[in-house]
């Protein structure tokens, strides 16, 4: 594919995220009308998730009919030219009027993540990353944090019921025991964007799905950070552990989390 084709997809991802974000924001502000269900324990779902995903996949299919879509709500399978969509990441926040959620759209071509767009429609922050072209927040270049001192670091530790409580508390104990502070803000995609922007020094989660992190991975690397090889093995289809961070804490973060990177 030509660079023009990749650029067209990057710009489309931003425009679609903006439009999808406007729709999500309208639902967020109309909380009384929000219908909430659960896909499983602590796994929230609102009618907005499906509506937003339908909007995104509809726009992608209209503009790029040969491309595939994989979304959190409607599924799909990997292809050479594939869009990866989380319509609302941070649904538990979204459903409870906490303004920390986002639309996440990634685009991957021949197993290279070319574009990542993560948009929080409440703060109006549009995080973007394009392979070889840098990472930006509303046009401002992002850089990962310069910290090399774990005693000053803050690591976001993502959590879901897909891994045991024992595994999560052990991860937390090890990271905090090595001197870092930790948080869990409830959106893996925004957690990764925050690593790119130096707001988190690192992000770790023992299992996460591709739609939660694909966009964030290219953002972190373009902002000067590193990640593990999330796509290795069945990572795309079944999810994997994710670890991402600033260069100065790579060794201590891989050692404390036990996630190879
Ligand atoms: C979840 C969030 C959460 C992460 C989980 C995800 P959802 O996605 O990103 O922060 O820890 O692994 O499943 O349910 O808000 O779309
Ligand atoms: Ca998600």
mmCIF file of C-alpha atoms and ligand atoms in Angstrom:
data_model
loop_
_atom_site.group_PDB
_atom_site.id
_atom_site.type_symbol
_atom_site.label_atom_id
_atom_site.label_comp_id
_atom_site.label_asym_id
_atom_site.label_seq_id
_atom_site.Cartn_x
_atom_site.Cartn_y
_atom_site.Cartn_z
ATOM 1 C CA UNK A 1 0.000 0.000 0.000
ATOM 2 C CA UNK A 2 1.231 3.482 -0.791
ATOM 3 C CA UNK A 3 1.913 6.033 1.906
ATOM 4 C CA UNK A 4 -1.093 7.943 0.563
ATOM 5 C CA UNK A 5 -3.276 4.932 1.359
ATOM 6 C CA UNK A 6 -1.913 4.750 4.898
ATOM 7 C CA UNK A 7 -2.324 8.494 5.396
ATOM 8 C CA UNK A 8 -5.904 8.313 4.101
ATOM 9 C CA UNK A 9 -6.670 5.649 6.708
ATOM 10 C CA UNK A 10 -4.979 7.629 9.468
ATOM 11 C CA UNK A 11 -6.999 10.746 8.691
ATOM 12 C CA UNK A 12 -10.183 8.693 8.357
ATOM 13 C CA UNK A 13 -9.565 7.089 11.758
ATOM 14 C CA UNK A 14 -9.329 10.535 13.362
ATOM 15 C CA UNK A 15 -12.497 11.796 11.664
ATOM 16 C CA UNK A 16 -14.429 8.624 12.538
ATOM 17 C CA UNK A 17 -13.242 8.732 16.174
ATOM 18 C CA UNK A 18 -14.447 12.324 16.402
ATOM 19 C CA UNK A 19 -17.886 11.434 15.052
ATOM 20 C CA UNK A 20 -18.128 8.295 17.197
ATOM 21 C CA UNK A 21 -17.023 10.314 20.216
ATOM 22 C CA UNK A 22 -19.805 12.833 19.641
ATOM 23 C CA UNK A 23 -22.322 9.979 19.663
ATOM 24 C CA UNK A 24 -20.809 8.444 22.830
ATOM 25 C CA UNK A 25 -20.814 11.847 24.507
ATOM 26 C CA UNK A 26 -24.541 12.338 23.793
ATOM 27 C CA UNK A 27 -25.281 8.994 25.457
ATOM 28 C CA UNK A 28 -22.992 9.831 28.388
ATOM 29 C CA UNK A 29 -24.803 13.095 29.048
ATOM 30 C CA UNK A 30 -28.227 11.424 28.831
ATOM 31 C CA UNK A 31 -27.554 9.150 31.743
ATOM 32 C CA UNK A 32 -31.182 8.653 32.783
ATOM 33 C CA UNK A 33 -31.899 7.014 29.433
ATOM 34 C CA UNK A 34 -28.866 4.729 29.551
ATOM 35 C CA UNK A 35 -29.696 1.000 29.450
ATOM 36 C CA UNK A 36 -27.025 -0.985 31.284
ATOM 37 C CA UNK A 37 -26.488 -4.747 31.121
ATOM 38 C CA UNK A 38 -23.585 -7.067 31.906
ATOM 39 C CA UNK A 39 -21.688 -9.480 29.650
ATOM 40 C CA UNK A 40 -20.290 -11.157 32.793
ATOM 41 C CA UNK A 41 -19.151 -10.210 36.306
ATOM 42 C CA UNK A 42 -17.839 -6.629 36.261
ATOM 43 C CA UNK A 43 -18.125 -6.633 32.440
ATOM 44 C CA UNK A 44 -20.402 -3.694 31.660
ATOM 45 C CA UNK A 45 -22.354 -3.120 28.463
ATOM 46 C CA UNK A 46 -24.551 -0.195 27.423
ATOM 47 C CA UNK A 47 -26.585 0.261 24.275
ATOM 48 C CA UNK A 48 -24.102 2.960 23.297
ATOM 49 C CA UNK A 49 -21.288 0.395 22.868
ATOM 50 C CA UNK A 50 -23.081 -1.332 19.990
ATOM 51 C CA UNK A 51 -24.339 1.880 18.401
ATOM 52 C CA UNK A 52 -20.876 3.427 18.418
ATOM 53 C CA UNK A 53 -19.272 0.276 17.009
ATOM 54 C CA UNK A 54 -21.876 0.124 14.223
ATOM 55 C CA UNK A 55 -21.129 3.740 13.355
ATOM 56 C CA UNK A 56 -17.375 3.118 13.196
ATOM 57 C CA UNK A 57 -17.554 -0.108 11.193
ATOM 58 C CA UNK A 58 -20.133 1.456 8.853
ATOM 59 C CA UNK A 59 -17.853 4.408 8.108
ATOM 60 C CA UNK A 60 -14.800 2.168 7.627
ATOM 61 C CA UNK A 61 -16.620 -0.241 5.289
ATOM 62 C CA UNK A 62 -18.010 2.624 3.212
ATOM 63 C CA UNK A 63 -14.600 4.284 2.795
ATOM 64 C CA UNK A 64 -12.388 1.163 2.533
ATOM 65 C CA UNK A 65 -14.570 -1.750 1.362
ATOM 66 C CA UNK A 66 -11.617 -4.137 1.034
ATOM 67 C CA UNK A 67 -10.535 -3.731 4.670
ATOM 68 C CA UNK A 68 -11.633 -5.977 7.538
ATOM 69 C CA UNK A 69 -13.001 -4.829 10.903
ATOM 70 C CA UNK A 70 -12.564 -6.461 14.300
ATOM 71 C CA UNK A 71 -14.595 -4.914 17.095
ATOM 72 C CA UNK A 72 -15.200 -5.616 20.750
ATOM 73 C CA UNK A 73 -18.965 -5.947 20.301
ATOM 74 C CA UNK A 74 -19.300 -7.521 16.846
ATOM 75 C CA UNK A 75 -16.101 -9.589 16.565
ATOM 76 C CA UNK A 76 -14.378 -10.314 13.255
ATOM 77 C CA UNK A 77 -11.180 -11.995 12.183
ATOM 78 C CA UNK A 78 -7.686 -10.812 11.390
ATOM 79 C CA UNK A 79 -6.821 -9.868 7.818
ATOM 80 C CA UNK A 80 -3.909 -8.262 6.010
ATOM 81 C CA UNK A 81 -5.597 -4.876 6.170
ATOM 82 C CA UNK A 82 -7.629 -4.674 9.375
ATOM 83 C CA UNK A 83 -9.232 -2.073 11.615
ATOM 84 C CA UNK A 84 -9.468 -2.858 15.314
ATOM 85 C CA UNK A 85 -12.183 -1.035 17.216
ATOM 86 C CA UNK A 86 -13.132 -0.567 20.837
ATOM 87 C CA UNK A 87 -16.273 1.581 20.636
ATOM 88 C CA UNK A 88 -16.206 2.531 24.314
ATOM 89 C CA UNK A 89 -13.196 1.519 26.351
ATOM 90 C CA UNK A 90 -13.752 2.179 30.025
ATOM 91 C CA UNK A 91 -17.409 1.129 29.880
ATOM 92 C CA UNK A 92 -17.633 0.760 33.679
ATOM 93 C CA UNK A 93 -16.657 4.432 33.952
ATOM 94 C CA UNK A 94 -18.949 5.473 31.100
ATOM 95 C CA UNK A 95 -21.943 3.732 32.691
ATOM 96 C CA UNK A 96 -21.356 5.410 36.036
ATOM 97 C CA UNK A 97 -20.840 8.985 34.855
ATOM 98 C CA UNK A 98 -17.058 8.905 35.278
ATOM 99 C CA UNK A 99 -15.565 10.875 32.356
ATOM 100 C CA UNK A 100 -12.634 8.516 31.739
ATOM 101 C CA UNK A 101 -13.497 6.496 28.652
ATOM 102 C CA UNK A 102 -12.629 6.634 24.983
ATOM 103 C CA UNK A 103 -13.123 5.433 21.445
ATOM 104 C CA UNK A 104 -10.095 3.421 20.318
ATOM 105 C CA UNK A 105 -9.386 2.729 16.644
ATOM 106 C CA UNK A 106 -6.275 0.948 15.392
ATOM 107 C CA UNK A 107 -5.316 0.069 11.845
ATOM 108 C CA UNK A 108 -2.895 -2.772 11.054
ATOM 109 C CA UNK A 109 -1.428 -3.670 7.655
ATOM 110 C CA UNK A 110 0.575 -6.882 7.146
ATOM 111 C CA UNK A 111 0.982 -7.210 10.922
ATOM 112 C CA UNK A 112 2.408 -3.707 11.314
ATOM 113 C CA UNK A 113 0.345 -1.327 13.404
ATOM 114 C CA UNK A 114 0.190 1.738 11.193
ATOM 115 C CA UNK A 115 -2.260 3.955 13.044
ATOM 116 C CA UNK A 116 -3.701 4.357 16.509
ATOM 117 C CA UNK A 117 -6.360 6.869 17.499
ATOM 118 C CA UNK A 118 -7.775 7.177 21.022
ATOM 119 C CA UNK A 119 -10.365 9.884 21.717
ATOM 120 C CA UNK A 120 -11.891 10.964 25.014
ATOM 121 C CA UNK A 121 -14.955 12.972 23.973
ATOM 122 C CA UNK A 122 -15.396 14.522 27.428
ATOM 123 C CA UNK A 123 -11.926 16.040 27.788
ATOM 124 C CA UNK A 124 -11.728 16.556 24.023
ATOM 125 C CA UNK A 125 -8.313 14.882 23.913
ATOM 126 C CA UNK A 126 -7.528 13.204 20.592
ATOM 127 C CA UNK A 127 -4.442 10.991 20.970
ATOM 128 C CA UNK A 128 -2.916 9.808 17.701
ATOM 129 C CA UNK A 129 0.065 7.751 16.626
ATOM 130 C CA UNK A 130 1.218 6.878 13.125
ATOM 131 C CA UNK A 131 4.088 4.495 12.484
ATOM 132 C CA UNK A 132 7.166 6.503 11.533
ATOM 133 C CA UNK A 133 5.362 9.820 11.977
ATOM 134 C CA UNK A 134 5.186 10.413 15.720
ATOM 135 C CA UNK A 135 2.483 10.586 18.378
ATOM 136 C CA UNK A 136 0.337 13.606 19.188
ATOM 137 C CA UNK A 137 -2.345 14.829 21.584
ATOM 138 C CA UNK A 138 -4.498 17.444 19.865
ATOM 139 C CA UNK A 139 -1.544 18.211 17.614
ATOM 140 C CA UNK A 140 1.037 18.470 20.433
ATOM 141 C CA UNK A 141 3.910 15.966 20.116
ATOM 142 C CA UNK A 142 3.841 13.373 22.911
ATOM 143 C CA UNK A 143 6.910 11.940 24.659
ATOM 144 C CA UNK A 144 7.007 9.175 27.242
ATOM 145 C CA UNK A 145 8.267 10.116 30.692
ATOM 146 C CA UNK A 146 11.992 10.498 31.281
ATOM 147 C CA UNK A 147 11.928 8.761 34.649
ATOM 148 C CA UNK A 148 14.592 6.217 35.476
ATOM 149 C CA UNK A 149 13.689 6.038 39.164
ATOM 150 C CA UNK A 150 11.083 3.409 40.052
ATOM 151 C CA UNK A 151 10.596 5.123 43.428
ATOM 152 C CA UNK A 152 9.033 8.051 41.547
ATOM 153 C CA UNK A 153 7.195 6.040 38.927
ATOM 154 C CA UNK A 154 3.447 5.496 38.597
ATOM 155 C CA UNK A 155 2.401 2.302 36.861
ATOM 156 C CA UNK A 156 -1.167 1.652 35.780
ATOM 157 C CA UNK A 157 -2.161 -1.947 36.501
ATOM 158 C CA UNK A 158 -5.162 -3.014 34.443
ATOM 159 C CA UNK A 159 -7.545 -5.528 35.958
ATOM 160 C CA UNK A 160 -10.318 -7.802 34.740
ATOM 161 C CA UNK A 161 -11.899 -11.045 35.904
ATOM 162 C CA UNK A 162 -10.060 -12.853 33.076
ATOM 163 C CA UNK A 163 -7.174 -13.463 35.474
ATOM 164 C CA UNK A 164 -7.264 -14.583 39.098
ATOM 165 C CA UNK A 165 -7.387 -12.256 42.078
ATOM 166 C CA UNK A 166 -4.208 -13.932 43.339
ATOM 167 C CA UNK A 167 -2.338 -13.107 40.133
ATOM 168 C CA UNK A 168 -3.485 -9.481 40.238
ATOM 169 C CA UNK A 169 -2.628 -8.914 43.887
ATOM 170 C CA UNK A 170 0.759 -10.537 43.356
ATOM 171 C CA UNK A 171 1.450 -8.188 40.449
ATOM 172 C CA UNK A 172 0.413 -5.209 42.558
ATOM 173 C CA UNK A 173 2.487 -6.363 45.518
ATOM 174 C CA UNK A 174 5.588 -6.754 43.371
ATOM 175 C CA UNK A 175 5.248 -3.400 41.593
ATOM 176 C CA UNK A 176 4.441 -1.473 44.759
ATOM 177 C CA UNK A 177 7.056 -3.479 46.680
ATOM 178 C CA UNK A 178 9.701 -2.322 44.206
ATOM 179 C CA UNK A 179 8.795 1.290 44.995
ATOM 180 C CA UNK A 180 6.330 2.436 42.353
ATOM 181 C CA UNK A 181 2.897 3.914 42.922
ATOM 182 C CA UNK A 182 0.044 2.308 41.023
ATOM 183 C CA UNK A 183 -3.409 3.161 39.732
ATOM 184 C CA UNK A 184 -6.233 1.465 37.929
ATOM 185 C CA UNK A 185 -8.283 4.042 36.074
ATOM 186 C CA UNK A 186 -10.513 1.605 34.134
ATOM 187 C CA UNK A 187 -9.583 2.170 30.485
ATOM 188 C CA UNK A 188 -6.674 0.195 29.078
ATOM 189 C CA UNK A 189 -6.640 2.288 25.905
ATOM 190 C CA UNK A 190 -6.415 5.577 27.799
ATOM 191 C CA UNK A 191 -3.861 3.972 30.127
ATOM 192 C CA UNK A 192 -1.650 3.357 27.091
ATOM 193 C CA UNK A 193 -2.251 6.864 25.700
ATOM 194 C CA UNK A 194 -1.221 8.187 29.113
ATOM 195 C CA UNK A 195 2.050 6.237 28.881
ATOM 196 C CA UNK A 196 2.681 7.864 25.494
ATOM 197 C CA UNK A 197 2.010 11.269 27.035
ATOM 198 C CA UNK A 198 4.177 10.693 30.129
ATOM 199 C CA UNK A 199 1.186 10.685 32.516
ATOM 200 C CA UNK A 200 1.765 7.016 33.398
ATOM 201 C CA UNK A 201 5.347 5.765 33.464
ATOM 202 C CA UNK A 202 4.114 2.320 32.516
ATOM 203 C CA UNK A 203 1.048 0.148 31.921
ATOM 204 C CA UNK A 204 0.783 -3.549 32.757
ATOM 205 C CA UNK A 205 -2.089 -6.019 32.520
ATOM 206 C CA UNK A 206 -1.888 -9.799 32.677
ATOM 207 C CA UNK A 207 -4.500 -10.284 29.969
ATOM 208 C CA UNK A 208 -6.040 -7.732 27.667
ATOM 209 C CA UNK A 209 -7.760 -7.912 24.302
ATOM 210 C CA UNK A 210 -6.466 -6.558 21.027
ATOM 211 C CA UNK A 211 -9.130 -3.821 20.740
ATOM 212 C CA UNK A 212 -8.045 -2.418 24.128
ATOM 213 C CA UNK A 213 -4.391 -1.940 23.193
ATOM 214 C CA UNK A 214 -3.638 -2.068 19.466
ATOM 215 C CA UNK A 215 -3.993 1.700 18.993
ATOM 216 C CA UNK A 216 -2.036 2.423 22.164
ATOM 217 C CA UNK A 217 0.922 0.257 21.168
ATOM 218 C CA UNK A 218 1.866 2.379 18.144
ATOM 219 C CA UNK A 219 1.311 5.530 20.186
ATOM 220 C CA UNK A 220 3.702 4.420 22.930
ATOM 221 C CA UNK A 221 6.446 3.370 20.528
ATOM 222 C CA UNK A 222 6.104 6.549 18.465
ATOM 223 C CA UNK A 223 6.382 8.570 21.692
ATOM 224 C CA UNK A 224 9.749 6.948 22.466
ATOM 225 C CA UNK A 225 8.528 4.122 24.683
ATOM 226 C CA UNK A 226 8.524 0.347 24.355
ATOM 227 C CA UNK A 227 6.027 -2.499 24.641
ATOM 228 C CA UNK A 228 6.165 -6.268 24.799
ATOM 229 C CA UNK A 229 5.388 -8.232 21.631
ATOM 230 C CA UNK A 230 1.645 -8.271 22.277
ATOM 231 C CA UNK A 231 0.756 -9.857 18.923
ATOM 232 C CA UNK A 232 3.027 -12.859 19.373
ATOM 233 C CA UNK A 233 1.317 -16.270 19.167
ATOM 234 C CA UNK A 234 -2.460 -15.937 19.438
ATOM 235 C CA UNK A 235 -2.288 -12.390 20.814
ATOM 236 C CA UNK A 236 -4.502 -10.921 18.125
ATOM 237 C CA UNK A 237 -7.264 -13.507 18.372
ATOM 238 C CA UNK A 238 -7.148 -14.355 22.064
ATOM 239 C CA UNK A 239 -5.459 -11.422 23.775
ATOM 240 C CA UNK A 240 -2.221 -11.427 25.708
ATOM 241 C CA UNK A 241 -0.398 -9.703 28.523
ATOM 242 C CA UNK A 242 0.534 -6.105 27.829
ATOM 243 C CA UNK A 243 3.483 -4.224 29.204
ATOM 244 C CA UNK A 244 4.486 -0.750 28.069
ATOM 245 C CA UNK A 245 6.628 1.966 29.503
ATOM 246 C CA UNK A 246 9.353 4.547 29.485
ATOM 247 C CA UNK A 247 12.901 3.455 28.553
ATOM 248 C CA UNK A 248 14.391 4.307 31.958
ATOM 249 C CA UNK A 249 12.316 1.728 33.851
ATOM 250 C CA UNK A 250 12.238 -1.106 31.315
ATOM 251 C CA UNK A 251 14.440 -3.507 33.260
ATOM 252 C CA UNK A 252 12.718 -3.080 36.598
ATOM 253 C CA UNK A 253 9.258 -3.218 35.044
ATOM 254 C CA UNK A 254 9.895 -6.452 33.161
ATOM 255 C CA UNK A 255 11.450 -7.999 36.245
ATOM 256 C CA UNK A 256 8.708 -6.987 38.682
ATOM 257 C CA UNK A 257 5.792 -7.854 36.387
ATOM 258 C CA UNK A 258 7.340 -11.034 34.974
ATOM 259 C CA UNK A 259 6.115 -9.998 31.498
ATOM 260 C CA UNK A 260 8.905 -10.354 28.940
ATOM 261 C CA UNK A 261 9.625 -7.260 26.879
HETATM 262 C C1 LIG B 1 -11.710 -2.999 29.806
HETATM 263 C C2 LIG B 1 -10.906 -1.793 30.204
HETATM 264 C C3 LIG B 1 -10.092 -2.103 31.444
HETATM 265 C C4 LIG B 1 -9.130 -3.236 31.190
HETATM 266 C C5 LIG B 1 -9.893 -4.470 30.747
HETATM 267 C C6 LIG B 1 -10.789 -4.153 29.547
HETATM 268 P P1 LIG B 1 -14.017 -2.223 28.648
HETATM 269 O O1 LIG B 1 -12.456 -2.748 28.623
HETATM 270 O O2 LIG B 1 -9.999 -1.406 29.188
HETATM 271 O O3 LIG B 1 -9.355 -0.979 31.844
HETATM 272 O O4 LIG B 1 -8.416 -3.500 32.369
HETATM 273 O O5 LIG B 1 -8.977 -5.475 30.408
HETATM 274 O O6 LIG B 1 -11.554 -5.288 29.233
HETATM 275 O O7 LIG B 1 -14.803 -3.325 29.252
HETATM 276 O O8 LIG B 1 -14.066 -0.990 29.451
HETATM 277 O O9 LIG B 1 -14.330 -2.019 27.191
HETATM 278 CA CA1 LIG B 2 -12.352 -2.407 26.093
#
